[in-house]
PDB file of N, CA and C in Angstrom:
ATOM      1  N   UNK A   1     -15.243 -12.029   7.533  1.00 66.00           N
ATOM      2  CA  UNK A   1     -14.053 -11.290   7.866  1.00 66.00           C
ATOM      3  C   UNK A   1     -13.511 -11.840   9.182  1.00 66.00           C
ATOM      4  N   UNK A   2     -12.142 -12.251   9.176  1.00 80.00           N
ATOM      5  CA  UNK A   2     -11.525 -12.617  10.613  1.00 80.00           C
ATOM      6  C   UNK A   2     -10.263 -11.270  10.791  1.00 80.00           C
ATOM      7  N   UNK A   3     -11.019 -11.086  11.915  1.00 77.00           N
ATOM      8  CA  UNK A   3      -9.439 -10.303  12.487  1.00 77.00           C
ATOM      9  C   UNK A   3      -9.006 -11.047  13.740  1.00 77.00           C
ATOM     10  N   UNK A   4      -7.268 -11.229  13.803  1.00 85.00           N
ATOM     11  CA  UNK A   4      -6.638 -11.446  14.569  1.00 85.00           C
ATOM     12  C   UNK A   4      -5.858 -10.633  15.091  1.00 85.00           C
ATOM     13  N   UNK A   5      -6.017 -10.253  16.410  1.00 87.00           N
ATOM     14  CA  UNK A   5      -5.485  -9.144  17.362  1.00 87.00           C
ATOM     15  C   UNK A   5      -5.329  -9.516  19.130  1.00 87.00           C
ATOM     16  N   UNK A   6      -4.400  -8.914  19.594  1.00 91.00           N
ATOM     17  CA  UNK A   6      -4.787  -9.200  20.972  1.00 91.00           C
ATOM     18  C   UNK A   6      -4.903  -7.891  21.495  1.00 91.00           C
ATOM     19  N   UNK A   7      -5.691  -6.916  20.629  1.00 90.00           N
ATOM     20  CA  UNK A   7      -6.517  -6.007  21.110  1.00 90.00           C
ATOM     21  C   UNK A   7      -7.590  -5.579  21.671  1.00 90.00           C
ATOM     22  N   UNK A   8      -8.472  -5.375  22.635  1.00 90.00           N
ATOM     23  CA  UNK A   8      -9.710  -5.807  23.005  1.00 90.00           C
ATOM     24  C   UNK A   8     -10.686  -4.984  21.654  1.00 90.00           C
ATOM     25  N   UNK A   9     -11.988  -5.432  21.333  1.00 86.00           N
ATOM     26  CA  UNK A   9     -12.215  -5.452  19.924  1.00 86.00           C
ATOM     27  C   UNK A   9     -13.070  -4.009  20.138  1.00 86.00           C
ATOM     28  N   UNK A  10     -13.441  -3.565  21.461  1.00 87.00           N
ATOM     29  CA  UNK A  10     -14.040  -2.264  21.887  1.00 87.00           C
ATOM     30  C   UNK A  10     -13.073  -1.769  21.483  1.00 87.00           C
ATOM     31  N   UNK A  11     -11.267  -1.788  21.239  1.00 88.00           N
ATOM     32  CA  UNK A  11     -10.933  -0.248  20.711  1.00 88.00           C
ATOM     33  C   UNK A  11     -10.904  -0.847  18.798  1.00 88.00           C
ATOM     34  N   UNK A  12     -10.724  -1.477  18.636  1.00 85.00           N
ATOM     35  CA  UNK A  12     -10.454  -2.271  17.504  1.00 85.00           C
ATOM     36  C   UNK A  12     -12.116  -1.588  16.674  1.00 85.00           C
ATOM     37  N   UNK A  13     -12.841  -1.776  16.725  1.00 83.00           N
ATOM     38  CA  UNK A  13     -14.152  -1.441  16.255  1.00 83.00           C
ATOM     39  C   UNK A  13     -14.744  -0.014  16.332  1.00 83.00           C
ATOM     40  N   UNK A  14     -14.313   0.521  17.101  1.00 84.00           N
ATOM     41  CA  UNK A  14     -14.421   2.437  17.755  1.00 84.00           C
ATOM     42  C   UNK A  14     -14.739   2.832  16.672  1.00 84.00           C
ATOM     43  N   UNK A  15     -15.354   3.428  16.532  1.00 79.00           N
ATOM     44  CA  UNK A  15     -16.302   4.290  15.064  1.00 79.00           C
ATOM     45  C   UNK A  15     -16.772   3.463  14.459  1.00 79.00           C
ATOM     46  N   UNK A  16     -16.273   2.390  14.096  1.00 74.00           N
ATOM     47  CA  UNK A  16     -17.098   1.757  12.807  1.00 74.00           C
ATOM     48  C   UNK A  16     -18.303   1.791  12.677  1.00 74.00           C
ATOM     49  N   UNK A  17     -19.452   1.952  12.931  1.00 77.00           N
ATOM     50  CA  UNK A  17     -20.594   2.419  12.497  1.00 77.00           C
ATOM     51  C   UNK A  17     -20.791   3.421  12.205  1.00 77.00           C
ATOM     52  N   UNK A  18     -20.172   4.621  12.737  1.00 75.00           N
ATOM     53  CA  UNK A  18     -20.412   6.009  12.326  1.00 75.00           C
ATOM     54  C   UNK A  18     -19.984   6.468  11.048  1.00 75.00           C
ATOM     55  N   UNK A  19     -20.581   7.256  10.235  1.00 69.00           N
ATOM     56  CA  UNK A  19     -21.017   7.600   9.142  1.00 69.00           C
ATOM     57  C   UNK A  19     -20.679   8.665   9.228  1.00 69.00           C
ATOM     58  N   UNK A  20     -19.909   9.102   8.425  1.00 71.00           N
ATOM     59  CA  UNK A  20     -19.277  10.630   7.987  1.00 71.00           C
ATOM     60  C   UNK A  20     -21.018  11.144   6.902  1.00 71.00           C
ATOM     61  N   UNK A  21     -20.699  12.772   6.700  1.00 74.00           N
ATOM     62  CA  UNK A  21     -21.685  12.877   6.073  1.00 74.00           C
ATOM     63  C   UNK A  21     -22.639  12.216   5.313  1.00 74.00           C
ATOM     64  N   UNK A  22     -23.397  12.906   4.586  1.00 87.00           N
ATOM     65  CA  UNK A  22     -24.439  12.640   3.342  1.00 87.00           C
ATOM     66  C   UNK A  22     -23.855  12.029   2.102  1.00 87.00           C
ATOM     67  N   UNK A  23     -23.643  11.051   2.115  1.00 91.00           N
ATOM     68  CA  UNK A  23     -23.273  10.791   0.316  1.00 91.00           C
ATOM     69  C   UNK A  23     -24.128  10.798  -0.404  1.00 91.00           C
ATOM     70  N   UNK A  24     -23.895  10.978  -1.652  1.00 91.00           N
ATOM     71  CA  UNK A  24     -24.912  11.261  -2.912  1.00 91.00           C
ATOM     72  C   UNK A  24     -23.992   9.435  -4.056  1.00 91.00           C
ATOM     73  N   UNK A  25     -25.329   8.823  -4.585  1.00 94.00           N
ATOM     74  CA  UNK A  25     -24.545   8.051  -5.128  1.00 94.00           C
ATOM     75  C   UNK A  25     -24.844   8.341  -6.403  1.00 94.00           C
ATOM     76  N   UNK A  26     -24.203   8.317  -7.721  1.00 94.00           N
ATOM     77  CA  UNK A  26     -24.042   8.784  -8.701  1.00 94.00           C
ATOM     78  C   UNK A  26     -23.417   7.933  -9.647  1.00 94.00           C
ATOM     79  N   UNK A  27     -23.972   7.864 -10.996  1.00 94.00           N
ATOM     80  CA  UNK A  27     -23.511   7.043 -12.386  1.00 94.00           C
ATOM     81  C   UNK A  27     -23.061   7.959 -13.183  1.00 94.00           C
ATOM     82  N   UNK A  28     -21.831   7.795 -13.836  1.00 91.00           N
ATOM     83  CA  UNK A  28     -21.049   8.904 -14.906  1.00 91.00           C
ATOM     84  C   UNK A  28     -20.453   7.752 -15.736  1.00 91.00           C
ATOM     85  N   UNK A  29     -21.102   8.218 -16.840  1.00 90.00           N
ATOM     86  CA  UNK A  29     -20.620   7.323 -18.224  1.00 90.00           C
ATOM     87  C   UNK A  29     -20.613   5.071 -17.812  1.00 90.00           C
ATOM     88  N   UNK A  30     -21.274   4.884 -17.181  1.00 92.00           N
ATOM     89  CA  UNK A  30     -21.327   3.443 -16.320  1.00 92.00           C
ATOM     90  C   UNK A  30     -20.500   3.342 -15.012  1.00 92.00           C
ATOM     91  N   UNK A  31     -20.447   4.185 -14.457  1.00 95.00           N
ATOM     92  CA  UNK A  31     -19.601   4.331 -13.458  1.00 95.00           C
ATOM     93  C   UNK A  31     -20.321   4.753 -12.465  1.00 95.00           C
ATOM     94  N   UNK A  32     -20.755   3.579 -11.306  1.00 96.00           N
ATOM     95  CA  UNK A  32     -21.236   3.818 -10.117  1.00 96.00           C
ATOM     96  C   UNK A  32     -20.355   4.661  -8.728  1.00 96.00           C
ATOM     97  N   UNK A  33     -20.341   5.515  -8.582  1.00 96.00           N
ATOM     98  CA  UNK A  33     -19.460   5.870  -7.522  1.00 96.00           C
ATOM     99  C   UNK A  33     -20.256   6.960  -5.630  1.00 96.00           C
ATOM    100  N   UNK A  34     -19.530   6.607  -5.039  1.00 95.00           N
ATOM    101  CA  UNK A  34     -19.966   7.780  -4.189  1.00 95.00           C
ATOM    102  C   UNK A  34     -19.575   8.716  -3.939  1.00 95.00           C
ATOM    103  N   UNK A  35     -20.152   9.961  -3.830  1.00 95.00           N
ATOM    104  CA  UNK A  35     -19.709  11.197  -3.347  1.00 95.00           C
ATOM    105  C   UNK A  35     -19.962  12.333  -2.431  1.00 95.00           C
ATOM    106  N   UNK A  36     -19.400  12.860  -2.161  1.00 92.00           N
ATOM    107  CA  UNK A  36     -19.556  13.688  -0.895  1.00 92.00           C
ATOM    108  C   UNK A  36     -19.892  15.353  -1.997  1.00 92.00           C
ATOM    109  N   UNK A  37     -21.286  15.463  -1.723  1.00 93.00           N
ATOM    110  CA  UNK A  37     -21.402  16.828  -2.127  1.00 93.00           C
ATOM    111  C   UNK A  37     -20.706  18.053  -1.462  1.00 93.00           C
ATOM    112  N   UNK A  38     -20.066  18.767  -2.101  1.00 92.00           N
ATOM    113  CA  UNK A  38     -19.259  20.128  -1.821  1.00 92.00           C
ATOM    114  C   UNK A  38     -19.827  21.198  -1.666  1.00 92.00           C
ATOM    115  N   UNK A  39     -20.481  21.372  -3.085  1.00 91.00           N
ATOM    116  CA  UNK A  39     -21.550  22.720  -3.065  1.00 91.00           C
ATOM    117  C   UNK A  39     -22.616  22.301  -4.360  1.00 91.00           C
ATOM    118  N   UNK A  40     -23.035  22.659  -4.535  1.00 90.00           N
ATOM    119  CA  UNK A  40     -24.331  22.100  -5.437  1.00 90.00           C
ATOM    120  C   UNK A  40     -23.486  21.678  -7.203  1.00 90.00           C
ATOM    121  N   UNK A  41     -24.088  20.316  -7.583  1.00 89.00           N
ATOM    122  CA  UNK A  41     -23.310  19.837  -8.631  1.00 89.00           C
ATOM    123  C   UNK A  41     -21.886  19.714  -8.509  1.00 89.00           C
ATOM    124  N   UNK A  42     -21.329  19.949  -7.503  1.00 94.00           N
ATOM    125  CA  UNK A  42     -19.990  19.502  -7.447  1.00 94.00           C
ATOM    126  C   UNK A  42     -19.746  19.172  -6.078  1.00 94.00           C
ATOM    127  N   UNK A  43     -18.515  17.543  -5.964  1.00 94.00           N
ATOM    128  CA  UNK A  43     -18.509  16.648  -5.272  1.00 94.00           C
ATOM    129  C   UNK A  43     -17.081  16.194  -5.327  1.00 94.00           C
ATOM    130  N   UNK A  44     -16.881  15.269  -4.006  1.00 95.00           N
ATOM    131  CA  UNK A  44     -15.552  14.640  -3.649  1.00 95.00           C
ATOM    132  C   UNK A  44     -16.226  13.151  -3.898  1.00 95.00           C
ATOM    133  N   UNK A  45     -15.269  12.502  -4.767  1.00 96.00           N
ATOM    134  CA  UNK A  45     -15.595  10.895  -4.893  1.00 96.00           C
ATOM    135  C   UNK A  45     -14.669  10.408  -3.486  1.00 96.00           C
ATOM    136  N   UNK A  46     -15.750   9.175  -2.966  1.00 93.00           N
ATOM    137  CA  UNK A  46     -15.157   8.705  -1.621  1.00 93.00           C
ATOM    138  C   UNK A  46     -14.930   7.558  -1.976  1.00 93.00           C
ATOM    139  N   UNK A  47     -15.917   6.661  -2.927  1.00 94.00           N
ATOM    140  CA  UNK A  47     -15.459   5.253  -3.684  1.00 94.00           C
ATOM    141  C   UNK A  47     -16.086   5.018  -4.724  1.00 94.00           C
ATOM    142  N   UNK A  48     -15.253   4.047  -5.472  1.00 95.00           N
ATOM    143  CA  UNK A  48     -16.173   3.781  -6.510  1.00 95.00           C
ATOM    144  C   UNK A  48     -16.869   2.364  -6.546  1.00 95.00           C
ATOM    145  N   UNK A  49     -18.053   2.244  -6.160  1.00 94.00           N
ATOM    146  CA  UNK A  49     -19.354   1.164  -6.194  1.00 94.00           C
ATOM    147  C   UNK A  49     -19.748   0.297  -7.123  1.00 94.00           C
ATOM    148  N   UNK A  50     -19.725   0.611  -8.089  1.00 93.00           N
ATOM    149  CA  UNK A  50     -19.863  -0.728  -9.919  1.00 93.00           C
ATOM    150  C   UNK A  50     -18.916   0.323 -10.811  1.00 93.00           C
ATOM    151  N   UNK A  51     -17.840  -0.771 -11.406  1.00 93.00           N
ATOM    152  CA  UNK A  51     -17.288   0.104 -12.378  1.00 93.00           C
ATOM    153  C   UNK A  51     -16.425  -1.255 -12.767  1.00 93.00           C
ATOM    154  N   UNK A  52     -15.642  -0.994 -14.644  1.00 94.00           N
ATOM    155  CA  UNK A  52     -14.709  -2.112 -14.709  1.00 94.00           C
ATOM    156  C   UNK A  52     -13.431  -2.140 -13.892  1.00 94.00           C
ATOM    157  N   UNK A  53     -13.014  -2.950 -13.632  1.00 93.00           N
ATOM    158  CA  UNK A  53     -11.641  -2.724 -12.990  1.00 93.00           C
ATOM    159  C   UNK A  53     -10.880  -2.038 -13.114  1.00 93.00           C
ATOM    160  N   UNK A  54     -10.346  -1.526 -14.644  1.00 94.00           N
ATOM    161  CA  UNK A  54      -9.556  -0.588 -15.182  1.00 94.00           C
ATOM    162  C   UNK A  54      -9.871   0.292 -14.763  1.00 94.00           C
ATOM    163  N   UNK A  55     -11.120   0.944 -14.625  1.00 94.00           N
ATOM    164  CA  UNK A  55     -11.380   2.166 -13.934  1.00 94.00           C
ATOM    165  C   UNK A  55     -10.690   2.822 -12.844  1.00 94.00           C
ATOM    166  N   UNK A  56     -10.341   1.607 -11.715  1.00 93.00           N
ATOM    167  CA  UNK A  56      -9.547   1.478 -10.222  1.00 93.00           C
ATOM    168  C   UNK A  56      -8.262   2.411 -10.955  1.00 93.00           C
ATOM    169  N   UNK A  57      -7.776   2.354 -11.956  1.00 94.00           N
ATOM    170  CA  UNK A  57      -6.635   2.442 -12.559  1.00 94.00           C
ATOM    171  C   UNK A  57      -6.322   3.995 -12.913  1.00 94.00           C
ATOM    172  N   UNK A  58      -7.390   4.860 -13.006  1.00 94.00           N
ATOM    173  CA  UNK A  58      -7.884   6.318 -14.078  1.00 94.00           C
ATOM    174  C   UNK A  58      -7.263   7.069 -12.780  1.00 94.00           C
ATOM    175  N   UNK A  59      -6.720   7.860 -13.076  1.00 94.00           N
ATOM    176  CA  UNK A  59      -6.619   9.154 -11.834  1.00 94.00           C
ATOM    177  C   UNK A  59      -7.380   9.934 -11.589  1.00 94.00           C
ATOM    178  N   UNK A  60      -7.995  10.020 -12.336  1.00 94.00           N
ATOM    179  CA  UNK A  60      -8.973  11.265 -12.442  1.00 94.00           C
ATOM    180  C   UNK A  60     -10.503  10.221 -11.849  1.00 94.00           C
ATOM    181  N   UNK A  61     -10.350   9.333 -11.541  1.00 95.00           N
ATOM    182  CA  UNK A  61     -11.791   8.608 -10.593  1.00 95.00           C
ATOM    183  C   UNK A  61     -10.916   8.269  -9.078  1.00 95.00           C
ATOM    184  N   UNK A  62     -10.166   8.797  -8.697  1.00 95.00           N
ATOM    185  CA  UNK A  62      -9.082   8.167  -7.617  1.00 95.00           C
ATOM    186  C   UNK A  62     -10.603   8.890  -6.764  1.00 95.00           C
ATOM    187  N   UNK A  63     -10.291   8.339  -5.212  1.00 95.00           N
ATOM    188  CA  UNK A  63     -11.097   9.193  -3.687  1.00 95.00           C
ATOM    189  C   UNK A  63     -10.322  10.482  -3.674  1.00 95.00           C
ATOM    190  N   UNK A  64     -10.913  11.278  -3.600  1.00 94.00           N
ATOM    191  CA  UNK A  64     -10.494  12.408  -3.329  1.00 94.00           C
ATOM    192  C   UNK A  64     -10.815  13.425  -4.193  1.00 94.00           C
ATOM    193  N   UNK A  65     -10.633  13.408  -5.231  1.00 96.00           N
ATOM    194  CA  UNK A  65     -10.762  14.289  -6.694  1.00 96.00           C
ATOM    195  C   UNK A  65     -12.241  14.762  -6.931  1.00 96.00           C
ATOM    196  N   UNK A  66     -12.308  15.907  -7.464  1.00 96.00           N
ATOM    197  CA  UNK A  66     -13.386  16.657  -7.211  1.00 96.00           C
ATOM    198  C   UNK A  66     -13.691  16.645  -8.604  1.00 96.00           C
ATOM    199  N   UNK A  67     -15.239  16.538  -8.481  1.00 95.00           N
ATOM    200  CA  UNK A  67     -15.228  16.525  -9.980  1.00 95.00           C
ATOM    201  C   UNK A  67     -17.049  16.955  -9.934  1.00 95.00           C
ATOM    202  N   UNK A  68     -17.427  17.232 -11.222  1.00 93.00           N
ATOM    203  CA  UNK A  68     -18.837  18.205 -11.369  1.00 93.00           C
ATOM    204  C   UNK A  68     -19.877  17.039 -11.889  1.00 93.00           C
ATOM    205  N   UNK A  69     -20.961  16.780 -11.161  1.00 88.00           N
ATOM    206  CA  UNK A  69     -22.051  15.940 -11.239  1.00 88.00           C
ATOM    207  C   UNK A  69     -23.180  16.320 -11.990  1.00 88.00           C
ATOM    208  N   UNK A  70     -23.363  17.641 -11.368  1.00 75.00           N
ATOM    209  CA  UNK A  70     -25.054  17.838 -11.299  1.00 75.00           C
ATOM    210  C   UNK A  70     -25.680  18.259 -13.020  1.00 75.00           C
ATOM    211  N   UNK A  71     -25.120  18.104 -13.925  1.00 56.00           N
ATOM    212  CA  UNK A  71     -25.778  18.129 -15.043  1.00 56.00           C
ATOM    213  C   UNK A  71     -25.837  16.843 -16.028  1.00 56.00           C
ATOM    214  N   UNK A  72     -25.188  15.743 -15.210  1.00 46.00           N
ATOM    215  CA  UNK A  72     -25.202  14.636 -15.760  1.00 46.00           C
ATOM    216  C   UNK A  72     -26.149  13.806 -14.922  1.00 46.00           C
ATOM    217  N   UNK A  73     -27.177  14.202 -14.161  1.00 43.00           N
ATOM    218  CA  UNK A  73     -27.748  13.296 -13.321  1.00 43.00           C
ATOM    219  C   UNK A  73     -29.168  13.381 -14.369  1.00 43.00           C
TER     220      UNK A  73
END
């Protein structure tokens, strides 16, 4: 990765290591994704990790969308 900036890279980099919660990683129908547990069996997808491309495409797998895990694990 190159970044070009004439920003000093201390503000340029600021959080990047820090880690928002616990993700849970999870397979639904071949679909690797991560998620942010909500309340038990149900979750916010933050990305999706192995999947076909078309998938990128589904609305219903977009970041954000809440969707129910815990009986498919």
């Amino acid at each position: 990765m190159t970044i070009y900036t004439s920003m000093p890279l201390e503000l340029v980099f600021e959080g990047f290591k820090d880690q928002l919660g616990p993700f849970v990683d999870i397979t639904i129908s071949g679909i690797r994704m991560q998620v942010e547990p909500i309340s038990p069996g149900i979750g916010k997808i933050i990305r999706l990790m192995d999947c076909p491309l078309d998938a990128y495409l589904r609305p219903e797998l977009s970041p954000g969308t809440v969707i129910a895990y815990g009986s498919v694990m």
